[in-house]
Amino acid sequence: MDQVPPEILLHIFEFLDGPAPSEISLHDQPSDNMLHAESDESRPLKTVSLVNKTWRALVLPSLFRHVLWRPKISSLSAFTLNPIPLLRFIEENRLDHSLVSFTLLINFFDLEADAYMITPKVRPSDLEWLWDQIFSVIDPLRFTIIARPTTLAALLSRMLFLVDAWSFDIPYHILSLARTERDPPGKVLPNEHIKTAESSAADRSAAAINYAARPRKPPTCPLFTVRPWTSLLLNEGSSIKVYRTYEFFLRRPPSILGALLGCEEPPNDTPLIPPSVVDFNYIAIFPLASHFETLLQNLPKVERLFVQLTPKPNNGILEDEEEMRQIDPGDLWMERNTSYSFLMRELTFMPDPQGNWATLRVFESGDAADKEAWEMAVQVLIRNGTKGWKVERDGVFVNDAEGEDDPGDGSQVNGHHGAPANAPERRFLEP
């Protein structure tokens, strides 16, 4: 094998590569081990890198295309100005250009925050420096955070409603930002928050003082503008446990959804989602309809909306006796049906030409495996004769708002498996 040219070896190694867990698991139930490989057999590239130094040098860029960082910290205040060893390793081995996705998984438990139902305390200046450190080194196409709801809110410098958090018992949420392509080399990003790793201590001290002198209304989190993200995914996991409580429909989950949309009381009244985001993905397992309606009433101006409100067919959560203890399955499906009725109301109602729903061109449901529910949704569109909307395939509606006028007989809503003749151009990420 030592006589095989490096180009041939690299071509062979390409066949050993596969999708990273972070690419295929974003719709699964969030957990701290969801991206953990079970054995070295499922990580052939890592095994190849252990053969010898030559093979390791060849495979290293592919091995670190998808990076998972699990910082060992006891509190968010540990994110200080100290250099991050992982970033130093990426720089020394020149892996920054080959890196495609970066996942930050924080699994520490803040005992004080949990006991008193508050978001962990952290200085905004420390978090700004964290984002600056990361993005001054890497330029990923996807950046993902897996953390407890309280931790996630603290990372975004926002507050969280935690009065009813005990009844949901949701351990982790996922927030993922992505884009389809990188900026051309040498382009200066229009973001005042970006700094280089060589920023002086005096500059950082001045920034901290400026933060203290600013009004109470916090600035937009630098994470959302540090790159021109075009897609956002929020996975809030399972809300099944809340259905065990009395009058569950009055509960409010520990969620950053309202903070992302900017539809809550200060400091959560400033939207975090930048205008560059045209693709919104919301995943949850049987969320309360009242919570889901928050998204529908405050949907940002996007062109594609993906929604998944039930577990995947192979999830097994509905067959878990312990998980379903003291829960009436009828309540779960009632909330799911109510959520979709709210959504179909928004889709079929003639939108305000200047409203947020008017920009929507594609709606995709992650629950199309429920054939009966999907057929009901199709019939709603047919019955209402909504102008522009068509069925591209199972689970996908497209709106050809600039196409031919609707003849008024519902014939525009057809073709369960074929794409419409004037389907809009696709420029979205796969969910």
JSON list of C-alpha atoms in Angstrom, two decimals, residues 250-387:
[
{"chain": "A", "resi": 250, "resn": "LEU", "atom": "CA", "xyz": [-52.78, 25.83, 30.11]},
{"chain": "A", "resi": 251, "resn": "ARG", "atom": "CA", "xyz": [-49.09, 25.03, 30.60]},
{"chain": "A", "resi": 252, "resn": "ARG", "atom": "CA", "xyz": [-46.26, 26.90, 28.94]},
{"chain": "A", "resi": 253, "resn": "PRO", "atom": "CA", "xyz": [-43.09, 25.04, 27.91]},
{"chain": "A", "resi": 254, "resn": "PRO", "atom": "CA", "xyz": [-39.52, 26.22, 28.58]},
{"chain": "A", "resi": 255, "resn": "SER", "atom": "CA", "xyz": [-38.88, 27.35, 25.02]},
{"chain": "A", "resi": 256, "resn": "ILE", "atom": "CA", "xyz": [-36.78, 29.97, 23.21]},
{"chain": "A", "resi": 257, "resn": "LEU", "atom": "CA", "xyz": [-39.27, 30.04, 20.33]},
{"chain": "A", "resi": 258, "resn": "GLY", "atom": "CA", "xyz": [-40.84, 33.29, 21.53]},
{"chain": "A", "resi": 259, "resn": "ALA", "atom": "CA", "xyz": [-37.39, 34.86, 21.97]},
{"chain": "A", "resi": 260, "resn": "LEU", "atom": "CA", "xyz": [-36.39, 33.84, 18.44]},
{"chain": "A", "resi": 261, "resn": "LEU", "atom": "CA", "xyz": [-39.56, 35.41, 17.06]},
{"chain": "A", "resi": 262, "resn": "GLY", "atom": "CA", "xyz": [-39.36, 38.47, 19.35]},
{"chain": "A", "resi": 263, "resn": "CYS", "atom": "CA", "xyz": [-42.99, 38.17, 20.50]},
{"chain": "A", "resi": 264, "resn": "GLU", "atom": "CA", "xyz": [-42.60, 38.16, 24.28]},
{"chain": "A", "resi": 265, "resn": "GLU", "atom": "CA", "xyz": [-41.96, 40.67, 27.03]},
{"chain": "A", "resi": 266, "resn": "PRO", "atom": "CA", "xyz": [-38.56, 42.38, 27.26]},
{"chain": "A", "resi": 267, "resn": "PRO", "atom": "CA", "xyz": [-35.84, 41.33, 26.78]},
{"chain": "A", "resi": 268, "resn": "ASN", "atom": "CA", "xyz": [-37.48, 38.80, 24.40]},
{"chain": "A", "resi": 269, "resn": "ASP", "atom": "CA", "xyz": [-39.27, 41.43, 22.32]},
{"chain": "A", "resi": 270, "resn": "THR", "atom": "CA", "xyz": [-36.45, 41.79, 19.76]},
{"chain": "A", "resi": 271, "resn": "PRO", "atom": "CA", "xyz": [-36.48, 39.11, 17.02]},
{"chain": "A", "resi": 272, "resn": "LEU", "atom": "CA", "xyz": [-33.26, 37.13, 16.77]},
{"chain": "A", "resi": 273, "resn": "ILE", "atom": "CA", "xyz": [-33.92, 35.61, 13.35]},
{"chain": "A", "resi": 274, "resn": "PRO", "atom": "CA", "xyz": [-32.14, 37.72, 10.70]},
{"chain": "A", "resi": 275, "resn": "PRO", "atom": "CA", "xyz": [-33.76, 38.61, 7.34]},
{"chain": "A", "resi": 276, "resn": "SER", "atom": "CA", "xyz": [-31.29, 36.32, 5.56]},
{"chain": "A", "resi": 277, "resn": "VAL", "atom": "CA", "xyz": [-33.13, 33.24, 6.92]},
{"chain": "A", "resi": 278, "resn": "VAL", "atom": "CA", "xyz": [-35.62, 32.02, 4.32]},
{"chain": "A", "resi": 279, "resn": "ASP", "atom": "CA", "xyz": [-36.00, 28.44, 5.57]},
{"chain": "A", "resi": 280, "resn": "PHE", "atom": "CA", "xyz": [-37.57, 27.71, 8.99]},
{"chain": "A", "resi": 281, "resn": "ASN", "atom": "CA", "xyz": [-37.73, 24.18, 10.44]},
{"chain": "A", "resi": 282, "resn": "TYR", "atom": "CA", "xyz": [-39.70, 23.42, 13.63]},
{"chain": "A", "resi": 283, "resn": "ILE", "atom": "CA", "xyz": [-39.60, 19.95, 15.20]},
{"chain": "A", "resi": 284, "resn": "ALA", "atom": "CA", "xyz": [-41.33, 18.84, 18.38]},
{"chain": "A", "resi": 285, "resn": "ILE", "atom": "CA", "xyz": [-43.13, 15.74, 19.62]},
{"chain": "A", "resi": 286, "resn": "PHE", "atom": "CA", "xyz": [-46.75, 16.54, 20.45]},
{"chain": "A", "resi": 287, "resn": "PRO", "atom": "CA", "xyz": [-46.27, 20.17, 21.45]},
{"chain": "A", "resi": 288, "resn": "LEU", "atom": "CA", "xyz": [-49.23, 21.99, 22.93]},
{"chain": "A", "resi": 289, "resn": "ALA", "atom": "CA", "xyz": [-51.36, 23.66, 20.26]},
{"chain": "A", "resi": 290, "resn": "SER", "atom": "CA", "xyz": [-51.24, 26.96, 22.15]},
{"chain": "A", "resi": 291, "resn": "HIS", "atom": "CA", "xyz": [-47.44, 26.91, 21.98]},
{"chain": "A", "resi": 292, "resn": "PHE", "atom": "CA", "xyz": [-47.37, 25.95, 18.29]},
{"chain": "A", "resi": 293, "resn": "GLU", "atom": "CA", "xyz": [-49.76, 28.81, 17.53]},
{"chain": "A", "resi": 294, "resn": "THR", "atom": "CA", "xyz": [-47.04, 31.20, 18.76]},
{"chain": "A", "resi": 295, "resn": "LEU", "atom": "CA", "xyz": [-45.01, 30.25, 15.69]},
{"chain": "A", "resi": 296, "resn": "LEU", "atom": "CA", "xyz": [-47.98, 30.59, 13.35]},
{"chain": "A", "resi": 297, "resn": "GLN", "atom": "CA", "xyz": [-48.97, 34.02, 14.64]},
{"chain": "A", "resi": 298, "resn": "ASN", "atom": "CA", "xyz": [-45.41, 35.36, 14.50]},
{"chain": "A", "resi": 299, "resn": "LEU", "atom": "CA", "xyz": [-43.92, 33.48, 11.57]},
{"chain": "A", "resi": 300, "resn": "PRO", "atom": "CA", "xyz": [-40.95, 35.41, 10.13]},
{"chain": "A", "resi": 301, "resn": "LYS", "atom": "CA", "xyz": [-40.89, 36.22, 6.44]},
{"chain": "A", "resi": 302, "resn": "VAL", "atom": "CA", "xyz": [-39.59, 32.94, 5.06]},
{"chain": "A", "resi": 303, "resn": "GLU", "atom": "CA", "xyz": [-40.03, 31.09, 1.79]},
{"chain": "A", "resi": 304, "resn": "ARG", "atom": "CA", "xyz": [-40.07, 27.56, 3.20]},
{"chain": "A", "resi": 305, "resn": "LEU", "atom": "CA", "xyz": [-41.61, 26.17, 6.39]},
{"chain": "A", "resi": 306, "resn": "PHE", "atom": "CA", "xyz": [-41.00, 22.63, 7.64]},
{"chain": "A", "resi": 307, "resn": "VAL", "atom": "CA", "xyz": [-43.06, 21.27, 10.55]},
{"chain": "A", "resi": 308, "resn": "GLN", "atom": "CA", "xyz": [-42.85, 17.93, 12.35]},
{"chain": "A", "resi": 309, "resn": "LEU", "atom": "CA", "xyz": [-45.13, 17.43, 15.36]},
{"chain": "A", "resi": 310, "resn": "THR", "atom": "CA", "xyz": [-45.13, 13.64, 15.85]},
{"chain": "A", "resi": 311, "resn": "PRO", "atom": "CA", "xyz": [-42.33, 11.11, 16.43]},
{"chain": "A", "resi": 312, "resn": "LYS", "atom": "CA", "xyz": [-40.80, 9.21, 13.55]},
{"chain": "A", "resi": 313, "resn": "PRO", "atom": "CA", "xyz": [-42.41, 5.79, 12.87]},
{"chain": "A", "resi": 314, "resn": "ASN", "atom": "CA", "xyz": [-39.42, 3.93, 14.36]},
{"chain": "A", "resi": 315, "resn": "ASN", "atom": "CA", "xyz": [-39.15, 6.19, 17.42]},
{"chain": "A", "resi": 316, "resn": "GLY", "atom": "CA", "xyz": [-40.99, 3.82, 19.77]},
{"chain": "A", "resi": 317, "resn": "ILE", "atom": "CA", "xyz": [-41.97, 6.52, 22.26]},
{"chain": "A", "resi": 318, "resn": "LEU", "atom": "CA", "xyz": [-45.69, 5.76, 21.95]},
{"chain": "A", "resi": 319, "resn": "GLU", "atom": "CA", "xyz": [-45.03, 2.08, 22.76]},
{"chain": "A", "resi": 320, "resn": "ASP", "atom": "CA", "xyz": [-42.94, 2.91, 25.84]},
{"chain": "A", "resi": 321, "resn": "GLU", "atom": "CA", "xyz": [-45.12, 2.01, 28.82]},
{"chain": "A", "resi": 322, "resn": "GLU", "atom": "CA", "xyz": [-43.14, 4.19, 31.23]},
{"chain": "A", "resi": 323, "resn": "GLU", "atom": "CA", "xyz": [-43.23, 7.20, 28.89]},
{"chain": "A", "resi": 324, "resn": "MET", "atom": "CA", "xyz": [-46.99, 6.82, 28.32]},
{"chain": "A", "resi": 325, "resn": "ARG", "atom": "CA", "xyz": [-47.83, 6.18, 31.98]},
{"chain": "A", "resi": 326, "resn": "GLN", "atom": "CA", "xyz": [-50.97, 8.10, 33.08]},
{"chain": "A", "resi": 327, "resn": "ILE", "atom": "CA", "xyz": [-51.34, 9.65, 29.61]},
{"chain": "A", "resi": 328, "resn": "ASP", "atom": "CA", "xyz": [-54.44, 9.46, 27.44]},
{"chain": "A", "resi": 329, "resn": "PRO", "atom": "CA", "xyz": [-53.18, 9.02, 23.83]},
{"chain": "A", "resi": 330, "resn": "GLY", "atom": "CA", "xyz": [-56.31, 10.80, 22.64]},
{"chain": "A", "resi": 331, "resn": "ASP", "atom": "CA", "xyz": [-55.01, 14.02, 24.22]},
{"chain": "A", "resi": 332, "resn": "LEU", "atom": "CA", "xyz": [-51.79, 13.80, 22.20]},
{"chain": "A", "resi": 333, "resn": "TRP", "atom": "CA", "xyz": [-53.56, 13.42, 18.88]},
{"chain": "A", "resi": 334, "resn": "MET", "atom": "CA", "xyz": [-56.13, 16.06, 19.78]},
{"chain": "A", "resi": 335, "resn": "GLU", "atom": "CA", "xyz": [-53.37, 18.65, 20.29]},
{"chain": "A", "resi": 336, "resn": "ARG", "atom": "CA", "xyz": [-51.65, 17.51, 17.10]},
{"chain": "A", "resi": 337, "resn": "ASN", "atom": "CA", "xyz": [-54.87, 17.84, 15.10]},
{"chain": "A", "resi": 338, "resn": "THR", "atom": "CA", "xyz": [-55.59, 21.25, 16.62]},
{"chain": "A", "resi": 339, "resn": "SER", "atom": "CA", "xyz": [-52.08, 22.43, 15.72]},
{"chain": "A", "resi": 340, "resn": "TYR", "atom": "CA", "xyz": [-52.53, 21.39, 12.10]},
{"chain": "A", "resi": 341, "resn": "SER", "atom": "CA", "xyz": [-55.97, 22.96, 11.96]},
{"chain": "A", "resi": 342, "resn": "PHE", "atom": "CA", "xyz": [-54.38, 26.26, 13.03]},
{"chain": "A", "resi": 343, "resn": "LEU", "atom": "CA", "xyz": [-51.67, 25.82, 10.38]},
{"chain": "A", "resi": 344, "resn": "MET", "atom": "CA", "xyz": [-54.13, 25.00, 7.58]},
{"chain": "A", "resi": 345, "resn": "ARG", "atom": "CA", "xyz": [-56.17, 28.03, 8.57]},
{"chain": "A", "resi": 346, "resn": "GLU", "atom": "CA", "xyz": [-53.13, 30.21, 7.96]},
{"chain": "A", "resi": 347, "resn": "LEU", "atom": "CA", "xyz": [-52.28, 28.50, 4.68]},
{"chain": "A", "resi": 348, "resn": "THR", "atom": "CA", "xyz": [-55.79, 28.67, 3.24]},
{"chain": "A", "resi": 349, "resn": "PHE", "atom": "CA", "xyz": [-56.68, 32.13, 4.48]},
{"chain": "A", "resi": 350, "resn": "MET", "atom": "CA", "xyz": [-55.93, 34.72, 1.81]},
{"chain": "A", "resi": 351, "resn": "PRO", "atom": "CA", "xyz": [-52.78, 36.31, 3.25]},
{"chain": "A", "resi": 352, "resn": "ASP", "atom": "CA", "xyz": [-52.11, 40.00, 3.52]},
{"chain": "A", "resi": 353, "resn": "PRO", "atom": "CA", "xyz": [-49.88, 40.87, 0.51]},
{"chain": "A", "resi": 354, "resn": "GLN", "atom": "CA", "xyz": [-47.59, 42.67, 2.96]},
{"chain": "A", "resi": 355, "resn": "GLY", "atom": "CA", "xyz": [-47.86, 40.02, 5.68]},
{"chain": "A", "resi": 356, "resn": "ASN", "atom": "CA", "xyz": [-45.33, 37.39, 6.67]},
{"chain": "A", "resi": 357, "resn": "TRP", "atom": "CA", "xyz": [-47.30, 34.45, 5.26]},
{"chain": "A", "resi": 358, "resn": "ALA", "atom": "CA", "xyz": [-47.41, 36.06, 1.81]},
{"chain": "A", "resi": 359, "resn": "THR", "atom": "CA", "xyz": [-43.74, 35.18, 1.22]},
{"chain": "A", "resi": 360, "resn": "LEU", "atom": "CA", "xyz": [-44.19, 31.47, 1.92]},
{"chain": "A", "resi": 361, "resn": "ARG", "atom": "CA", "xyz": [-43.68, 29.31, -1.19]},
{"chain": "A", "resi": 362, "resn": "VAL", "atom": "CA", "xyz": [-43.11, 25.81, 0.21]},
{"chain": "A", "resi": 363, "resn": "PHE", "atom": "CA", "xyz": [-44.69, 24.03, 3.16]},
{"chain": "A", "resi": 364, "resn": "GLU", "atom": "CA", "xyz": [-43.40, 20.59, 4.11]},
{"chain": "A", "resi": 365, "resn": "SER", "atom": "CA", "xyz": [-44.82, 18.32, 6.78]},
{"chain": "A", "resi": 366, "resn": "GLY", "atom": "CA", "xyz": [-42.63, 15.77, 8.52]},
{"chain": "A", "resi": 367, "resn": "ASP", "atom": "CA", "xyz": [-45.79, 13.91, 9.55]},
{"chain": "A", "resi": 368, "resn": "ALA", "atom": "CA", "xyz": [-46.90, 12.74, 6.09]},
{"chain": "A", "resi": 369, "resn": "ALA", "atom": "CA", "xyz": [-46.46, 9.11, 7.18]},
{"chain": "A", "resi": 370, "resn": "ASP", "atom": "CA", "xyz": [-49.90, 9.57, 8.79]},
{"chain": "A", "resi": 371, "resn": "LYS", "atom": "CA", "xyz": [-51.74, 9.13, 5.49]},
{"chain": "A", "resi": 372, "resn": "GLU", "atom": "CA", "xyz": [-55.17, 9.90, 6.94]},
{"chain": "A", "resi": 373, "resn": "ALA", "atom": "CA", "xyz": [-54.06, 13.24, 8.39]},
{"chain": "A", "resi": 374, "resn": "TRP", "atom": "CA", "xyz": [-52.24, 14.18, 5.20]},
{"chain": "A", "resi": 375, "resn": "GLU", "atom": "CA", "xyz": [-55.27, 13.41, 3.01]},
{"chain": "A", "resi": 376, "resn": "MET", "atom": "CA", "xyz": [-57.38, 15.57, 5.31]},
{"chain": "A", "resi": 377, "resn": "ALA", "atom": "CA", "xyz": [-54.94, 18.47, 4.83]},
{"chain": "A", "resi": 378, "resn": "VAL", "atom": "CA", "xyz": [-55.13, 18.04, 1.05]},
{"chain": "A", "resi": 379, "resn": "GLN", "atom": "CA", "xyz": [-58.92, 18.05, 1.16]},
{"chain": "A", "resi": 380, "resn": "VAL", "atom": "CA", "xyz": [-58.87, 21.31, 3.14]},
{"chain": "A", "resi": 381, "resn": "LEU", "atom": "CA", "xyz": [-56.92, 22.98, 0.35]},
{"chain": "A", "resi": 382, "resn": "ILE", "atom": "CA", "xyz": [-59.21, 21.52, -2.29]},
{"chain": "A", "resi": 383, "resn": "ARG", "atom": "CA", "xyz": [-62.35, 22.56, -0.41]},
{"chain": "A", "resi": 384, "resn": "ASN", "atom": "CA", "xyz": [-61.13, 26.11, 0.10]},
{"chain": "A", "resi": 385, "resn": "GLY", "atom": "CA", "xyz": [-59.80, 26.42, -3.45]},
{"chain": "A", "resi": 386, "resn": "THR", "atom": "CA", "xyz": [-56.79, 28.33, -2.18]},
{"chain": "A", "resi": 387, "resn": "LYS", "atom": "CA", "xyz": [-55.13, 30.19, -5.02]}
]
